[in-house]
Amino acid sequence: MFFKRRARMLRWQLCGRLGPVWMWKALLLFVAIVFAGQLLGVIFNKSSVQPAAHSIFSSRDAQGPSLGSCQPHTHIMFLKTHKTASSTVLNMLYRFGEEHNLRFALPLGYQLGYPLPFNAHRVKGYRGPRAIEFHIMGNHMRFNKPEVEKVMPSDTFYFSIIRDPVALAESSFAYYKEVAPAFRKAKGLGDFADDPRKYYDPRVRNNHYARNLLWFDFGMDHNVNFSMVLAKHGVDMIRRTFKLILMSEYFDQSMILLRHALCWPLDAVVSFSLNARQQKPSGVGGMRGSWMGKAAAVAGVGIGSVRSHAKMPPNLSLTEDQREKLRQWNALDWHLYKAFNQTFWEEIDKFGRTQMEQEVTLLRIRREDLARVCLRDGGKPVEAHRIRDKNIRPFQSGLVKILGYELQPGLDNITRMSCLRMIRPEIQYKDVLDSKQFPQAPAIQAQPGQQSQGLMLAAGGPFLRQDSFRKGEKDLGGEVGRTLEEAKKAWNGNHLTRSNQTLQVQEKGRFR
C-alpha cells in the first residue's frame, strides 16, 4: 500500500514538472518524422545530382592532356569548304559555341550567299561593322575577306580544311551529279576526266562544282589559266589570312593541331563523322521528305534542277591515267593541296611526332568510349530511314545515301543532350541555334507547293535567274585568263565588293 501511494506521488510530480505523458509521445513522434524527412531528403538530393557526377562528359578524360596556361579562342572563322569533312568540323564549332553561350554569325537561310562572294549583310542580325560581337562564323560561303572582317573581330582565328582534289572530285561527282550540268552530261567520272572541256562551260550555273572547287571556295578565280606564279601567289594570300589549314585525309591529326591552336578541351574536338555518304551504290535518287527545300538550299540548288525519279548510281571508277587528268584539270587545287600538305607535316614536326601519336591515340579511345555510350549498333552510321527520331535524320541529296546515327536508349538527360549535339545534322543544328539566338523571328518553312519560294528564302535573298548568275559569274571573276594583278584585287575584295553593291541595294529595304 505504501509503495503504490509513493508511485502515484512520483508520477504526479514528474507530470507536473515535465508535462503529461501524451505530450512526450507527441514530441517523440515529431522528432521521428523530422529525422525521416531529413534522411529521405539526403537520398533524393543525391539521386538528383548523380547523373551529372557520373556522366561520361564530366570525367577527367573529357579535358585531355594539359594545354598549359593558354586561354580558349572564342572568335573563330571557319571557311567551310565542300566535300572535305567540313560538316563534322562545323558540328564541333556549333557544340562549343552552344555550350559556352557564344553568338554565331548565322546565315539568313542556310548558306552565307553561296555561290556569290560573301557579303556581310548575309549574316542574320548584322547591323554594321562592330555593332554586334559575333564569336563564330562557319557556314558555307565563298570567301571575301573585306566583308568577313566587317563581321568578325580583329583577333579572329581563321582556319579551313582541304582534301586531295581527286578524292574531292569523286565525292563532288557523286553528290552534285544532278546539280552541276558538266557532271550531269557525263556518263561517269572517268568519262568526264577523259575530256572535261567537252562537258564544262564556265558560264553555266553550278558548274563551279566541277573545277578547282577549293580555289573557288577560297574566293579566287577557279577558271584562270594556270601559272606557277599565280598559283604561288594564291597560296601566299591564303597563308596571310588563315592560321591553320587542316587535311581531311589526316583528320585526327588535324583535330589535335586545332585543339592546341584554339586551346580547347579534348571533347571539343572529338566527333562522329557527319554527312558521310554510303560507300555501296544506291539506286534512290532525288530529294525526299519534309526538309526537301532545306536540303536543296544546303546544296545551293533549286529543286527544279534535281530530278526526283530513281536513277542509277554514279560511276566513280577511275584509271590511274584518269586520276592524273583530274589533277591537271584541277591544277590550282592540286597546287594548293600540295603546298598545304607540306605545311601540315611541318607543323606536326614542330609539334612532335611522338606526342602527336600519343594524343591521336587518346582522341580515338575517347571517340570509341563516347560512341559506346551514345550510339546504337556500336556506333556504326545507319541509313536515314532506320533512324526513329526524325529530328536527327540527315537530309538526302543527289544519287547517294547520306548516313546518320541513332542514340542509345536510356541515357540520363545530361548525357543524352551532349550525345545529341554530337550527332545532330547541320541543318537541324542551325535551326536550333537560330531559334535560341533569335527567339522572336519566325522560322523559314517551305509549305507543300511553295518549295521554290522557300528556297529563295533559305538562300538568304532573291532568287538568282540563270542569266543573272552568268552575269554575276563574269563580274565575280568567272572569266578565263585574268592577270595576276586582277586576281589579287578580286581576292582582296575590290572587285568582289563592287559586285556585292548590287545585292546591298536590293536588300536595303529588308534590313532594319
JSON list of C-alpha atoms in Angstrom, two decimals, residues 13 15 19 22 58 68 78 115 124 182 211 222 237 260-261 306 317-318 355 359 375 402 412 425 472 479 500:
[
{"chain": "A", "resi": 13, "resn": "GLN", "atom": "CA", "xyz": [5.44, 15.16, -9.51]},
{"chain": "A", "resi": 15, "resn": "CYS", "atom": "CA", "xyz": [3.94, 15.16, -14.86]},
{"chain": "A", "resi": 19, "resn": "GLY", "atom": "CA", "xyz": [4.38, 17.72, -18.67]},
{"chain": "A", "resi": 22, "resn": "TRP", "atom": "CA", "xyz": [0.86, 12.23, -24.17]},
{"chain": "A", "resi": 58, "resn": "SER", "atom": "CA", "xyz": [32.11, 15.05, -66.80]},
{"chain": "A", "resi": 68, "resn": "GLY", "atom": "CA", "xyz": [49.20, 24.87, -70.02]},
{"chain": "A", "resi": 78, "resn": "PHE", "atom": "CA", "xyz": [35.98, 28.58, -90.30]},
{"chain": "A", "resi": 115, "resn": "PRO", "atom": "CA", "xyz": [28.00, 30.71, -104.53]},
{"chain": "A", "resi": 124, "resn": "LYS", "atom": "CA", "xyz": [21.33, 37.43, -89.72]},
{"chain": "A", "resi": 182, "resn": "ALA", "atom": "CA", "xyz": [29.05, 19.40, -116.51]},
{"chain": "A", "resi": 211, "resn": "ARG", "atom": "CA", "xyz": [36.60, 22.51, -111.45]},
{"chain": "A", "resi": 222, "resn": "HIS", "atom": "CA", "xyz": [38.88, 28.98, -110.46]},
{"chain": "A", "resi": 237, "resn": "MET", "atom": "CA", "xyz": [47.34, 35.13, -99.85]},
{"chain": "A", "resi": 260, "resn": "HIS", "atom": "CA", "xyz": [46.16, 23.17, -79.35]},
{"chain": "A", "resi": 261, "resn": "ALA", "atom": "CA", "xyz": [45.67, 26.18, -81.63]},
{"chain": "A", "resi": 306, "resn": "VAL", "atom": "CA", "xyz": [17.22, 17.98, -109.35]},
{"chain": "A", "resi": 317, "resn": "SER", "atom": "CA", "xyz": [35.68, 4.28, -111.21]},
{"chain": "A", "resi": 318, "resn": "LEU", "atom": "CA", "xyz": [38.95, 5.82, -112.41]},
{"chain": "A", "resi": 355, "resn": "GLN", "atom": "CA", "xyz": [53.42, 13.49, -78.88]},
{"chain": "A", "resi": 359, "resn": "GLU", "atom": "CA", "xyz": [47.36, 12.41, -78.42]},
{"chain": "A", "resi": 375, "resn": "LEU", "atom": "CA", "xyz": [25.18, 5.39, -80.13]},
{"chain": "A", "resi": 402, "resn": "ILE", "atom": "CA", "xyz": [23.76, 10.18, -96.52]},
{"chain": "A", "resi": 412, "resn": "ASP", "atom": "CA", "xyz": [20.17, 10.37, -68.48]},
{"chain": "A", "resi": 425, "resn": "PRO", "atom": "CA", "xyz": [22.83, 17.12, -88.56]},
{"chain": "A", "resi": 472, "resn": "GLY", "atom": "CA", "xyz": [27.41, 37.73, -111.75]},
{"chain": "A", "resi": 479, "resn": "GLU", "atom": "CA", "xyz": [36.29, 34.94, -116.95]},
{"chain": "A", "resi": 500, "resn": "ASN", "atom": "CA", "xyz": [28.11, 42.93, -103.93]}
]
